[in-house]
Amino acid sequence: MLWGRTARGRVAGAVAVVAVLAGCGSTEAEAGAEGAPASAETRTVAHAAGTTEVTGSPERVVVLDTGELDAVLALGVTPVGAVRTDVSDELPGFVAEAGVDPADIAAVGTIAEPDLEAIAALEPDLILSNSVRHADLYDQLAQVAPTVFAEAIGETWQENLLLAGEALGREEQAQDLLDEFAARAEEVGGLYGDPAQTEVSVARFLDGTLIRLYGEGSFIGSVLAEVGFARPELQRTSETFVEVSPEQVTSADGDLLFYGAYGADGATAAEQVTAGPLWASIPAVAEDRSVAVDDDRWFLGLGPLGAGLVLDDLEELAPQLAG
């Protein structure tokens, strides 16, 4: 089984190996690696911002987005530091669900504003992020520790997991996770008969002015595609999402509707909109085939932990929604 119901035991049981120092383009690191055991060998990791020399199996890892947080936890490494989201001082719920105490992960600013001093104070041996969020900070981060950037976020979570696995020296484990995910996604799809005949809408409330309908080019879109679901026409897009106003909420059409809310403003907006007549007129709502989902699980994980938890939800909901 992939991450999800089994995440707590697998993360808690994983042990990070020897920490080592590494530097971008460091000839000293390369020289020191000669004749060293395999766990201390230096490798060149190609990524969105260039190439980085990483030695051994880093264990003092700092992550600067929720996707990277998800990936390292799934690979058995508890980071020493992680940013918080811009709407909460707490780490996403998938951390605790994985059996990791959030208090063990130091705060290093927010996704929008990472705290470089706090990062440096942790003396990391690896920093993971992506060019979408922090392209302008790469040079500063690389002066602190070897830094590896994914090119994109969301839909590319599987590629990003493999990149994190390479940086951590856990490539085989990363591939195993993806293989397990694909197998379980197919199993969950089978619970819905022929999922390709079921169109699924995914909505997310941000505030009182905007609702996001998530497309095929998003993390949740990629998970639903692996399960085999179809998407309504408006959401058949390579874009991450399409934004609509509350007055256009009926655009969330389809056979099934899953919706979440980001932060306090999103929760307030969801409460207001879902109490109105336009919401009630959506076919999936009228037929009791709409479900409020946990925002952390469906929209913040952006990795194998989040994907596994989405599969958990879909499996649990199948008796209610299938058919």
PDB file of C-alpha atoms in Angstrom:
ATOM      1  CA  MET A   1       0.000   0.000   0.000  1.00  0.00           C
ATOM      2  CA  LEU A   2       1.165   3.525  -0.750  1.00  0.00           C
ATOM      3  CA  TRP A   3       1.264   6.384   1.692  1.00  0.00           C
ATOM      4  CA  GLY A   4      -2.084   7.165   3.199  1.00  0.00           C
ATOM      5  CA  ARG A   5      -3.365   4.607   5.643  1.00  0.00           C
ATOM      6  CA  THR A   6       0.166   3.227   6.082  1.00  0.00           C
ATOM      7  CA  ALA A   7       2.014   6.537   6.187  1.00  0.00           C
ATOM      8  CA  ARG A   8       2.360   6.792   9.961  1.00  0.00           C
ATOM      9  CA  GLY A   9       4.178   3.511  10.360  1.00  0.00           C
ATOM     10  CA  ARG A  10       6.456   3.931   7.370  1.00  0.00           C
ATOM     11  CA  VAL A  11       7.609   7.451   8.172  1.00  0.00           C
ATOM     12  CA  ALA A  12       8.040   6.785  11.871  1.00  0.00           C
ATOM     13  CA  GLY A  13      10.068   3.678  11.090  1.00  0.00           C
ATOM     14  CA  ALA A  14      12.424   5.331   8.637  1.00  0.00           C
ATOM     15  CA  VAL A  15      15.877   6.347   9.811  1.00  0.00           C
ATOM     16  CA  ALA A  16      17.885   9.027   8.035  1.00  0.00           C
ATOM     17  CA  VAL A  17      21.522   8.077   7.410  1.00  0.00           C
ATOM     18  CA  VAL A  18      24.833   9.873   7.903  1.00  0.00           C
ATOM     19  CA  ALA A  19      24.801  13.648   7.376  1.00  0.00           C
ATOM     20  CA  VAL A  20      27.614  15.098   5.277  1.00  0.00           C
ATOM     21  CA  LEU A  21      28.774  18.477   4.076  1.00  0.00           C
ATOM     22  CA  ALA A  22      28.336  19.355   0.435  1.00  0.00           C
ATOM     23  CA  GLY A  23      28.912  22.414  -1.709  1.00  0.00           C
ATOM     24  CA  CYS A  24      27.839  23.544  -5.152  1.00  0.00           C
ATOM     25  CA  GLY A  25      30.741  22.753  -7.494  1.00  0.00           C
ATOM     26  CA  SER A  26      33.096  21.960  -4.600  1.00  0.00           C
ATOM     27  CA  THR A  27      36.284  20.211  -5.739  1.00  0.00           C
ATOM     28  CA  GLU A  28      37.152  19.476  -2.114  1.00  0.00           C
ATOM     29  CA  ALA A  29      33.937  17.487  -1.731  1.00  0.00           C
ATOM     30  CA  GLU A  30      34.741  15.539  -4.881  1.00  0.00           C
ATOM     31  CA  ALA A  31      38.263  14.774  -3.684  1.00  0.00           C
ATOM     32  CA  GLY A  32      37.062  13.737  -0.257  1.00  0.00           C
ATOM     33  CA  ALA A  33      34.593  11.336  -1.779  1.00  0.00           C
ATOM     34  CA  GLU A  34      37.287   9.197  -3.421  1.00  0.00           C
ATOM     35  CA  GLY A  35      37.661   5.925  -1.630  1.00  0.00           C
ATOM     36  CA  ALA A  36      34.787   6.801   0.722  1.00  0.00           C
ATOM     37  CA  PRO A  37      31.910   4.422   1.381  1.00  0.00           C
ATOM     38  CA  ALA A  38      28.968   4.582  -1.000  1.00  0.00           C
ATOM     39  CA  SER A  39      26.895   6.561   1.504  1.00  0.00           C
ATOM     40  CA  ALA A  40      29.456   9.411   1.343  1.00  0.00           C
ATOM     41  CA  GLU A  41      29.920   9.565  -2.415  1.00  0.00           C
ATOM     42  CA  THR A  42      29.355  12.884  -4.130  1.00  0.00           C
ATOM     43  CA  ARG A  43      26.907  13.074  -7.026  1.00  0.00           C
ATOM     44  CA  THR A  44      25.896  15.859  -9.373  1.00  0.00           C
ATOM     45  CA  VAL A  45      22.187  16.627  -9.324  1.00  0.00           C
ATOM     46  CA  ALA A  46      20.834  18.478 -12.362  1.00  0.00           C
ATOM     47  CA  HIS A  47      17.803  20.628 -11.590  1.00  0.00           C
ATOM     48  CA  ALA A  48      15.880  23.730 -12.616  1.00  0.00           C
ATOM     49  CA  ALA A  49      18.523  26.184 -11.391  1.00  0.00           C
ATOM     50  CA  GLY A  50      21.599  24.345 -12.670  1.00  0.00           C
ATOM     51  CA  THR A  51      23.641  21.566 -11.099  1.00  0.00           C
ATOM     52  CA  THR A  52      24.483  20.931  -7.459  1.00  0.00           C
ATOM     53  CA  GLU A  53      27.010  18.624  -5.818  1.00  0.00           C
ATOM     54  CA  VAL A  54      25.424  16.595  -3.027  1.00  0.00           C
ATOM     55  CA  THR A  55      27.395  14.191  -0.860  1.00  0.00           C
ATOM     56  CA  GLY A  56      26.015  11.106   0.809  1.00  0.00           C
ATOM     57  CA  SER A  57      22.536  11.056   2.288  1.00  0.00           C
ATOM     58  CA  PRO A  58      21.589  14.484   3.676  1.00  0.00           C
ATOM     59  CA  GLU A  59      19.671  14.490   6.936  1.00  0.00           C
ATOM     60  CA  ARG A  60      19.636  18.187   7.915  1.00  0.00           C
ATOM     61  CA  VAL A  61      17.198  19.148   5.188  1.00  0.00           C
ATOM     62  CA  VAL A  62      15.250  22.407   4.896  1.00  0.00           C
ATOM     63  CA  VAL A  63      12.188  22.553   2.630  1.00  0.00           C
ATOM     64  CA  LEU A  64      10.578  25.718   1.324  1.00  0.00           C
ATOM     65  CA  ASP A  65       7.247  24.514  -0.061  1.00  0.00           C
ATOM     66  CA  THR A  66       4.602  21.989   0.888  1.00  0.00           C
ATOM     67  CA  GLY A  67       5.402  19.692  -2.028  1.00  0.00           C
ATOM     68  CA  GLU A  68       9.003  19.354  -0.926  1.00  0.00           C
ATOM     69  CA  LEU A  69       7.836  18.802   2.661  1.00  0.00           C
ATOM     70  CA  ASP A  70       5.551  16.009   1.509  1.00  0.00           C
ATOM     71  CA  ALA A  71       8.282  14.395  -0.603  1.00  0.00           C
ATOM     72  CA  VAL A  72      11.009  14.267   2.043  1.00  0.00           C
ATOM     73  CA  LEU A  73       8.636  12.893   4.680  1.00  0.00           C
ATOM     74  CA  ALA A  74       7.476  10.206   2.261  1.00  0.00           C
ATOM     75  CA  LEU A  75      11.111   9.307   1.644  1.00  0.00           C
ATOM     76  CA  GLY A  76      11.710   8.829   5.356  1.00  0.00           C
ATOM     77  CA  VAL A  77      13.467  12.091   6.211  1.00  0.00           C
ATOM     78  CA  THR A  78      12.085  14.527   8.775  1.00  0.00           C
ATOM     79  CA  PRO A  79      13.353  17.979   7.756  1.00  0.00           C
ATOM     80  CA  VAL A  80      14.980  20.187  10.372  1.00  0.00           C
ATOM     81  CA  GLY A  81      13.151  23.217   8.983  1.00  0.00           C
ATOM     82  CA  ALA A  82      10.170  24.072   6.805  1.00  0.00           C
ATOM     83  CA  VAL A  83       8.265  27.181   5.799  1.00  0.00           C
ATOM     84  CA  ARG A  84       4.683  27.667   6.915  1.00  0.00           C
ATOM     85  CA  THR A  85       1.853  28.575   4.570  1.00  0.00           C
ATOM     86  CA  ASP A  86       0.821  32.187   4.226  1.00  0.00           C
ATOM     87  CA  VAL A  87      -2.454  31.637   6.102  1.00  0.00           C
ATOM     88  CA  SER A  88      -1.335  29.504   9.045  1.00  0.00           C
ATOM     89  CA  ASP A  89       1.502  29.139  11.539  1.00  0.00           C
ATOM     90  CA  GLU A  90       0.840  25.403  11.605  1.00  0.00           C
ATOM     91  CA  LEU A  91       2.268  22.794   9.269  1.00  0.00           C
ATOM     92  CA  PRO A  92      -0.236  20.994   7.017  1.00  0.00           C
ATOM     93  CA  GLY A  93      -2.151  18.174   8.646  1.00  0.00           C
ATOM     94  CA  PHE A  94      -0.460  15.493   6.540  1.00  0.00           C
ATOM     95  CA  VAL A  95       2.680  15.926   8.684  1.00  0.00           C
ATOM     96  CA  ALA A  96       1.011  14.672  11.856  1.00  0.00           C
ATOM     97  CA  GLU A  97      -0.906  12.053   9.866  1.00  0.00           C
ATOM     98  CA  ALA A  98       2.475  10.688   8.795  1.00  0.00           C
ATOM     99  CA  GLY A  99       3.391  10.156  12.449  1.00  0.00           C
ATOM    100  CA  VAL A 100       5.790  13.109  12.613  1.00  0.00           C
ATOM    101  CA  ASP A 101       5.565  15.674  15.409  1.00  0.00           C
ATOM    102  CA  PRO A 102       5.282  19.109  13.738  1.00  0.00           C
ATOM    103  CA  ALA A 103       7.152  20.576  16.723  1.00  0.00           C
ATOM    104  CA  ASP A 104      10.252  18.737  15.507  1.00  0.00           C
ATOM    105  CA  ILE A 105      10.319  20.864  12.349  1.00  0.00           C
ATOM    106  CA  ALA A 106      11.529  24.423  12.922  1.00  0.00           C
ATOM    107  CA  ALA A 107       9.767  27.328  11.226  1.00  0.00           C
ATOM    108  CA  VAL A 108      11.853  29.157   8.615  1.00  0.00           C
ATOM    109  CA  GLY A 109       9.445  31.863   7.498  1.00  0.00           C
ATOM    110  CA  THR A 110       6.581  31.462   5.059  1.00  0.00           C
ATOM    111  CA  ILE A 111       6.335  30.208   1.500  1.00  0.00           C
ATOM    112  CA  ALA A 112       6.152  33.817   0.306  1.00  0.00           C
ATOM    113  CA  GLU A 113       8.984  35.021   2.567  1.00  0.00           C
ATOM    114  CA  PRO A 114      11.496  32.385   3.663  1.00  0.00           C
ATOM    115  CA  ASP A 115      13.691  33.505   6.572  1.00  0.00           C
ATOM    116  CA  LEU A 116      17.264  33.183   5.307  1.00  0.00           C
ATOM    117  CA  GLU A 117      18.798  33.754   8.736  1.00  0.00           C
ATOM    118  CA  ALA A 118      16.641  31.060  10.299  1.00  0.00           C
ATOM    119  CA  ILE A 119      17.580  28.692   7.488  1.00  0.00           C
ATOM    120  CA  ALA A 120      21.303  29.326   7.920  1.00  0.00           C
ATOM    121  CA  ALA A 121      21.046  28.900  11.701  1.00  0.00           C
ATOM    122  CA  LEU A 122      19.862  25.316  11.191  1.00  0.00           C
ATOM    123  CA  GLU A 123      23.102  24.481   9.348  1.00  0.00           C
ATOM    124  CA  PRO A 124      21.335  22.449   6.660  1.00  0.00           C
ATOM    125  CA  ASP A 125      23.155  20.028   4.388  1.00  0.00           C
ATOM    126  CA  LEU A 126      20.440  20.329   1.717  1.00  0.00           C
ATOM    127  CA  ILE A 127      17.765  22.874   0.783  1.00  0.00           C
ATOM    128  CA  LEU A 128      14.847  21.873  -1.447  1.00  0.00           C
ATOM    129  CA  SER A 129      12.417  24.217  -3.187  1.00  0.00           C
ATOM    130  CA  ASN A 130      11.273  25.137  -6.689  1.00  0.00           C
ATOM    131  CA  SER A 131      11.657  27.884  -9.254  1.00  0.00           C
ATOM    132  CA  VAL A 132       7.984  28.808  -9.133  1.00  0.00           C
ATOM    133  CA  ARG A 133       8.281  30.076  -5.575  1.00  0.00           C
ATOM    134  CA  HIS A 134      11.885  31.072  -5.037  1.00  0.00           C
ATOM    135  CA  ALA A 135      13.805  31.559  -8.287  1.00  0.00           C
ATOM    136  CA  ASP A 136      15.036  34.942  -7.059  1.00  0.00           C
ATOM    137  CA  LEU A 137      16.455  33.421  -3.862  1.00  0.00           C
ATOM    138  CA  TYR A 138      18.431  30.567  -5.360  1.00  0.00           C
ATOM    139  CA  ASP A 139      21.857  32.217  -5.279  1.00  0.00           C
ATOM    140  CA  GLN A 140      21.450  33.249  -1.640  1.00  0.00           C
ATOM    141  CA  LEU A 141      20.201  29.816  -0.631  1.00  0.00           C
ATOM    142  CA  ALA A 142      23.042  28.080  -2.477  1.00  0.00           C
ATOM    143  CA  GLN A 143      25.527  30.029  -0.367  1.00  0.00           C
ATOM    144  CA  VAL A 144      24.001  28.470   2.746  1.00  0.00           C
ATOM    145  CA  ALA A 145      23.891  24.828   1.603  1.00  0.00           C
ATOM    146  CA  PRO A 146      23.585  22.678  -1.521  1.00  0.00           C
ATOM    147  CA  THR A 147      20.248  23.700  -3.027  1.00  0.00           C
ATOM    148  CA  VAL A 148      18.088  21.779  -5.485  1.00  0.00           C
ATOM    149  CA  PHE A 149      15.102  23.349  -7.264  1.00  0.00           C
ATOM    150  CA  ALA A 150      12.232  21.640  -9.054  1.00  0.00           C
ATOM    151  CA  GLU A 151      11.073  23.385 -12.226  1.00  0.00           C
ATOM    152  CA  ALA A 152       7.351  23.425 -11.421  1.00  0.00           C
ATOM    153  CA  ILE A 153       4.848  22.388  -8.768  1.00  0.00           C
ATOM    154  CA  GLY A 154       1.552  20.538  -8.658  1.00  0.00           C
ATOM    155  CA  GLU A 155       1.082  18.425 -11.777  1.00  0.00           C
ATOM    156  CA  THR A 156       4.818  17.585 -11.810  1.00  0.00           C
ATOM    157  CA  TRP A 157       4.782  16.123  -8.289  1.00  0.00           C
ATOM    158  CA  GLN A 158       5.963  12.717  -9.509  1.00  0.00           C
ATOM    159  CA  GLU A 159       8.981  14.214 -11.286  1.00  0.00           C
ATOM    160  CA  ASN A 160       9.641  16.347  -8.223  1.00  0.00           C
ATOM    161  CA  LEU A 161       9.605  13.277  -5.985  1.00  0.00           C
ATOM    162  CA  LEU A 162      12.216  11.601  -8.175  1.00  0.00           C
ATOM    163  CA  LEU A 163      14.348  14.758  -8.021  1.00  0.00           C
ATOM    164  CA  ALA A 164      14.085  14.857  -4.230  1.00  0.00           C
ATOM    165  CA  GLY A 165      14.962  11.169  -4.151  1.00  0.00           C
ATOM    166  CA  GLU A 166      18.069  11.832  -6.223  1.00  0.00           C
ATOM    167  CA  ALA A 167      19.127  14.713  -3.973  1.00  0.00           C
ATOM    168  CA  LEU A 168      18.590  12.602  -0.850  1.00  0.00           C
ATOM    169  CA  GLY A 169      20.252   9.497  -2.261  1.00  0.00           C
ATOM    170  CA  ARG A 170      16.923   7.641  -2.210  1.00  0.00           C
ATOM    171  CA  GLU A 171      16.061   7.283  -5.882  1.00  0.00           C
ATOM    172  CA  GLU A 172      14.929   3.667  -5.689  1.00  0.00           C
ATOM    173  CA  GLN A 173      12.631   4.445  -2.778  1.00  0.00           C
ATOM    174  CA  ALA A 174      11.110   7.340  -4.745  1.00  0.00           C
ATOM    175  CA  GLN A 175      10.411   5.104  -7.737  1.00  0.00           C
ATOM    176  CA  ASP A 176       8.914   2.438  -5.476  1.00  0.00           C
ATOM    177  CA  LEU A 177       6.510   5.032  -4.075  1.00  0.00           C
ATOM    178  CA  LEU A 178       5.371   6.010  -7.552  1.00  0.00           C
ATOM    179  CA  ASP A 179       4.874   2.399  -8.586  1.00  0.00           C
ATOM    180  CA  GLU A 180       2.801   1.770  -5.453  1.00  0.00           C
ATOM    181  CA  PHE A 181       0.756   4.901  -6.098  1.00  0.00           C
ATOM    182  CA  ALA A 182      -0.057   3.897  -9.681  1.00  0.00           C
ATOM    183  CA  ALA A 183      -1.181   0.442  -8.574  1.00  0.00           C
ATOM    184  CA  ARG A 184      -3.351   1.747  -5.778  1.00  0.00           C
ATOM    185  CA  ALA A 185      -4.873   4.510  -7.941  1.00  0.00           C
ATOM    186  CA  GLU A 186      -6.020   1.833 -10.373  1.00  0.00           C
ATOM    187  CA  GLU A 187      -7.541  -0.174  -7.508  1.00  0.00           C
ATOM    188  CA  VAL A 188      -9.433   2.855  -6.209  1.00  0.00           C
ATOM    189  CA  GLY A 189     -10.679   3.659  -9.710  1.00  0.00           C
ATOM    190  CA  GLY A 190     -12.145   0.180  -9.886  1.00  0.00           C
ATOM    191  CA  LEU A 191     -14.349   1.000  -6.903  1.00  0.00           C
ATOM    192  CA  TYR A 192     -16.148   3.514  -9.145  1.00  0.00           C
ATOM    193  CA  GLY A 193     -16.890   1.005 -11.908  1.00  0.00           C
ATOM    194  CA  ASP A 194     -15.689   2.689 -15.082  1.00  0.00           C
ATOM    195  CA  PRO A 195     -14.320   5.986 -13.683  1.00  0.00           C
ATOM    196  CA  ALA A 196     -13.822   7.356 -17.195  1.00  0.00           C
ATOM    197  CA  GLN A 197     -17.613   7.691 -17.373  1.00  0.00           C
ATOM    198  CA  THR A 198     -17.672   9.930 -14.282  1.00  0.00           C
ATOM    199  CA  GLU A 199     -16.851  13.629 -14.588  1.00  0.00           C
ATOM    200  CA  VAL A 200     -15.335  15.128 -11.447  1.00  0.00           C
ATOM    201  CA  SER A 201     -15.213  18.810 -10.510  1.00  0.00           C
ATOM    202  CA  VAL A 202     -12.752  20.165  -7.954  1.00  0.00           C
ATOM    203  CA  ALA A 203     -13.354  23.596  -6.424  1.00  0.00           C
ATOM    204  CA  ARG A 204     -11.444  25.592  -3.826  1.00  0.00           C
ATOM    205  CA  PHE A 205     -12.663  28.669  -1.989  1.00  0.00           C
ATOM    206  CA  LEU A 206     -10.032  31.362  -1.393  1.00  0.00           C
ATOM    207  CA  ASP A 207     -12.066  34.381  -0.327  1.00  0.00           C
ATOM    208  CA  GLY A 208     -15.365  36.058  -1.091  1.00  0.00           C
ATOM    209  CA  THR A 209     -14.356  37.062  -4.608  1.00  0.00           C
ATOM    210  CA  LEU A 210     -12.726  34.021  -6.212  1.00  0.00           C
ATOM    211  CA  ILE A 211     -13.286  30.293  -6.510  1.00  0.00           C
ATOM    212  CA  ARG A 212     -10.706  28.103  -8.198  1.00  0.00           C
ATOM    213  CA  LEU A 213     -11.761  25.173 -10.353  1.00  0.00           C
ATOM    214  CA  TYR A 214      -8.739  22.891 -10.625  1.00  0.00           C
ATOM    215  CA  GLY A 215      -7.730  21.632 -14.041  1.00  0.00           C
ATOM    216  CA  GLU A 216      -5.842  18.646 -15.365  1.00  0.00           C
ATOM    217  CA  GLY A 217      -2.608  20.600 -14.994  1.00  0.00           C
ATOM    218  CA  SER A 218      -2.757  20.537 -11.189  1.00  0.00           C
ATOM    219  CA  PHE A 219      -1.680  18.140  -8.457  1.00  0.00           C
ATOM    220  CA  ILE A 220      -5.230  17.025  -7.719  1.00  0.00           C
ATOM    221  CA  GLY A 221      -5.958  16.868 -11.447  1.00  0.00           C
ATOM    222  CA  SER A 222      -3.070  14.447 -11.932  1.00  0.00           C
ATOM    223  CA  VAL A 223      -4.250  12.253  -9.040  1.00  0.00           C
ATOM    224  CA  LEU A 224      -7.788  12.090 -10.436  1.00  0.00           C
ATOM    225  CA  ALA A 225      -6.372  11.246 -13.870  1.00  0.00           C
ATOM    226  CA  GLU A 226      -4.410   8.324 -12.399  1.00  0.00           C
ATOM    227  CA  VAL A 227      -7.617   7.057 -10.805  1.00  0.00           C
ATOM    228  CA  GLY A 228      -9.217   7.308 -14.253  1.00  0.00           C
ATOM    229  CA  PHE A 229     -11.858   9.998 -13.755  1.00  0.00           C
ATOM    230  CA  ALA A 230     -12.981  12.323 -16.533  1.00  0.00           C
ATOM    231  CA  ARG A 231     -13.232  16.095 -16.041  1.00  0.00           C
ATOM    232  CA  PRO A 232     -15.900  18.632 -17.038  1.00  0.00           C
ATOM    233  CA  GLU A 233     -15.100  20.670 -20.131  1.00  0.00           C
ATOM    234  CA  LEU A 234     -14.026  23.838 -18.289  1.00  0.00           C
ATOM    235  CA  GLN A 235     -11.525  21.853 -16.225  1.00  0.00           C
ATOM    236  CA  ARG A 236     -10.009  19.991 -19.179  1.00  0.00           C
ATOM    237  CA  THR A 237      -7.115  22.399 -19.244  1.00  0.00           C
ATOM    238  CA  SER A 238      -3.371  22.160 -18.812  1.00  0.00           C
ATOM    239  CA  GLU A 239      -3.604  25.173 -16.525  1.00  0.00           C
ATOM    240  CA  THR A 240      -3.510  24.585 -12.777  1.00  0.00           C
ATOM    241  CA  PHE A 241      -6.895  26.197 -12.276  1.00  0.00           C
ATOM    242  CA  VAL A 242      -9.591  28.435 -13.718  1.00  0.00           C
ATOM    243  CA  GLU A 243     -10.878  31.233 -11.495  1.00  0.00           C
ATOM    244  CA  VAL A 244     -14.575  32.060 -11.353  1.00  0.00           C
ATOM    245  CA  SER A 245     -16.646  34.409  -9.231  1.00  0.00           C
ATOM    246  CA  PRO A 246     -19.207  33.207  -6.664  1.00  0.00           C
ATOM    247  CA  GLU A 247     -21.879  34.160  -9.201  1.00  0.00           C
ATOM    248  CA  GLN A 248     -20.334  31.637 -11.606  1.00  0.00           C
ATOM    249  CA  VAL A 249     -20.136  28.788  -9.115  1.00  0.00           C
ATOM    250  CA  THR A 250     -22.497  26.683 -11.221  1.00  0.00           C
ATOM    251  CA  SER A 251     -19.491  26.220 -13.527  1.00  0.00           C
ATOM    252  CA  ALA A 252     -18.484  23.488 -11.057  1.00  0.00           C
ATOM    253  CA  ASP A 253     -20.540  20.980 -12.997  1.00  0.00           C
ATOM    254  CA  GLY A 254     -19.995  17.262 -13.390  1.00  0.00           C
ATOM    255  CA  ASP A 255     -21.178  14.050 -11.765  1.00  0.00           C
ATOM    256  CA  LEU A 256     -19.144  14.510  -8.576  1.00  0.00           C
ATOM    257  CA  LEU A 257     -17.967  17.679  -6.848  1.00  0.00           C
ATOM    258  CA  PHE A 258     -15.179  17.910  -4.284  1.00  0.00           C
ATOM    259  CA  TYR A 259     -14.467  21.271  -2.686  1.00  0.00           C
ATOM    260  CA  GLY A 260     -12.045  22.708  -0.148  1.00  0.00           C
ATOM    261  CA  ALA A 261     -11.325  26.028   1.548  1.00  0.00           C
ATOM    262  CA  TYR A 262      -7.950  27.728   1.989  1.00  0.00           C
ATOM    263  CA  GLY A 263      -7.539  29.415   5.361  1.00  0.00           C
ATOM    264  CA  ALA A 264     -10.073  31.362   7.386  1.00  0.00           C
ATOM    265  CA  ASP A 265     -11.153  33.572   4.476  1.00  0.00           C
ATOM    266  CA  GLY A 266     -11.755  30.534   2.315  1.00  0.00           C
ATOM    267  CA  ALA A 267     -13.782  28.844   5.037  1.00  0.00           C
ATOM    268  CA  THR A 268     -15.964  31.931   5.423  1.00  0.00           C
ATOM    269  CA  ALA A 269     -16.495  32.163   1.669  1.00  0.00           C
ATOM    270  CA  ALA A 270     -17.361  28.465   1.444  1.00  0.00           C
ATOM    271  CA  GLU A 271     -19.919  28.801   4.217  1.00  0.00           C
ATOM    272  CA  GLN A 272     -21.587  31.724   2.470  1.00  0.00           C
ATOM    273  CA  VAL A 273     -21.593  30.327  -1.057  1.00  0.00           C
ATOM    274  CA  THR A 274     -22.664  26.785  -0.157  1.00  0.00           C
ATOM    275  CA  ALA A 275     -25.660  28.206   1.712  1.00  0.00           C
ATOM    276  CA  GLY A 276     -26.940  29.999  -1.391  1.00  0.00           C
ATOM    277  CA  PRO A 277     -29.365  29.026  -4.147  1.00  0.00           C
ATOM    278  CA  LEU A 278     -26.762  28.928  -6.925  1.00  0.00           C
ATOM    279  CA  TRP A 279     -24.808  26.269  -5.083  1.00  0.00           C
ATOM    280  CA  ALA A 280     -27.963  24.267  -4.434  1.00  0.00           C
ATOM    281  CA  SER A 281     -28.718  24.287  -8.168  1.00  0.00           C
ATOM    282  CA  ILE A 282     -25.486  22.467  -9.079  1.00  0.00           C
ATOM    283  CA  PRO A 283     -26.523  18.933 -10.125  1.00  0.00           C
ATOM    284  CA  ALA A 284     -23.906  17.162  -7.987  1.00  0.00           C
ATOM    285  CA  VAL A 285     -25.065  19.153  -4.947  1.00  0.00           C
ATOM    286  CA  ALA A 286     -28.747  18.523  -5.624  1.00  0.00           C
ATOM    287  CA  GLU A 287     -28.055  14.796  -5.993  1.00  0.00           C
ATOM    288  CA  ASP A 288     -25.999  14.629  -2.774  1.00  0.00           C
ATOM    289  CA  ARG A 289     -22.836  13.863  -4.698  1.00  0.00           C
ATOM    290  CA  SER A 290     -20.768  16.809  -3.468  1.00  0.00           C
ATOM    291  CA  VAL A 291     -18.237  16.474  -0.648  1.00  0.00           C
ATOM    292  CA  ALA A 292     -16.256  18.992   1.399  1.00  0.00           C
ATOM    293  CA  VAL A 293     -12.658  17.737   1.533  1.00  0.00           C
ATOM    294  CA  ASP A 294      -9.680  18.537   3.743  1.00  0.00           C
ATOM    295  CA  ASP A 295      -7.734  21.350   2.079  1.00  0.00           C
ATOM    296  CA  ASP A 296      -4.373  20.139   3.389  1.00  0.00           C
ATOM    297  CA  ARG A 297      -4.870  16.673   1.956  1.00  0.00           C
ATOM    298  CA  TRP A 298      -6.215  17.678  -1.452  1.00  0.00           C
ATOM    299  CA  PHE A 299      -4.385  20.916  -2.196  1.00  0.00           C
ATOM    300  CA  LEU A 300      -1.281  21.338  -0.012  1.00  0.00           C
ATOM    301  CA  GLY A 301       0.356  17.901  -0.032  1.00  0.00           C
ATOM    302  CA  LEU A 302       1.561  18.110  -3.641  1.00  0.00           C
ATOM    303  CA  GLY A 303       3.389  14.811  -3.199  1.00  0.00           C
ATOM    304  CA  PRO A 304       2.985  11.110  -2.396  1.00  0.00           C
ATOM    305  CA  LEU A 305       1.635  11.686   1.108  1.00  0.00           C
ATOM    306  CA  GLY A 306      -1.101  14.001  -0.137  1.00  0.00           C
ATOM    307  CA  ALA A 307      -1.813  11.713  -3.080  1.00  0.00           C
ATOM    308  CA  GLY A 308      -2.177   8.721  -0.783  1.00  0.00           C
ATOM    309  CA  LEU A 309      -4.542  10.615   1.490  1.00  0.00           C
ATOM    310  CA  VAL A 310      -6.688  11.628  -1.492  1.00  0.00           C
ATOM    311  CA  LEU A 311      -6.887   7.957  -2.461  1.00  0.00           C
ATOM    312  CA  ASP A 312      -7.911   7.170   1.120  1.00  0.00           C
ATOM    313  CA  ASP A 313     -10.765   9.670   0.832  1.00  0.00           C
ATOM    314  CA  LEU A 314     -11.879   8.373  -2.551  1.00  0.00           C
ATOM    315  CA  GLU A 315     -11.839   4.802  -1.271  1.00  0.00           C
ATOM    316  CA  GLU A 316     -13.869   5.715   1.806  1.00  0.00           C
ATOM    317  CA  LEU A 317     -16.380   7.703  -0.251  1.00  0.00           C
ATOM    318  CA  ALA A 318     -16.856   5.084  -2.965  1.00  0.00           C
ATOM    319  CA  PRO A 319     -19.890   3.393  -1.348  1.00  0.00           C
ATOM    320  CA  GLN A 320     -21.617   6.795  -1.208  1.00  0.00           C
ATOM    321  CA  LEU A 321     -20.562   8.202  -4.582  1.00  0.00           C
ATOM    322  CA  ALA A 322     -19.999   5.306  -6.981  1.00  0.00           C
ATOM    323  CA  GLY A 323     -22.658   4.509  -9.511  1.00  0.00           C
TER     324      GLY A 323
END
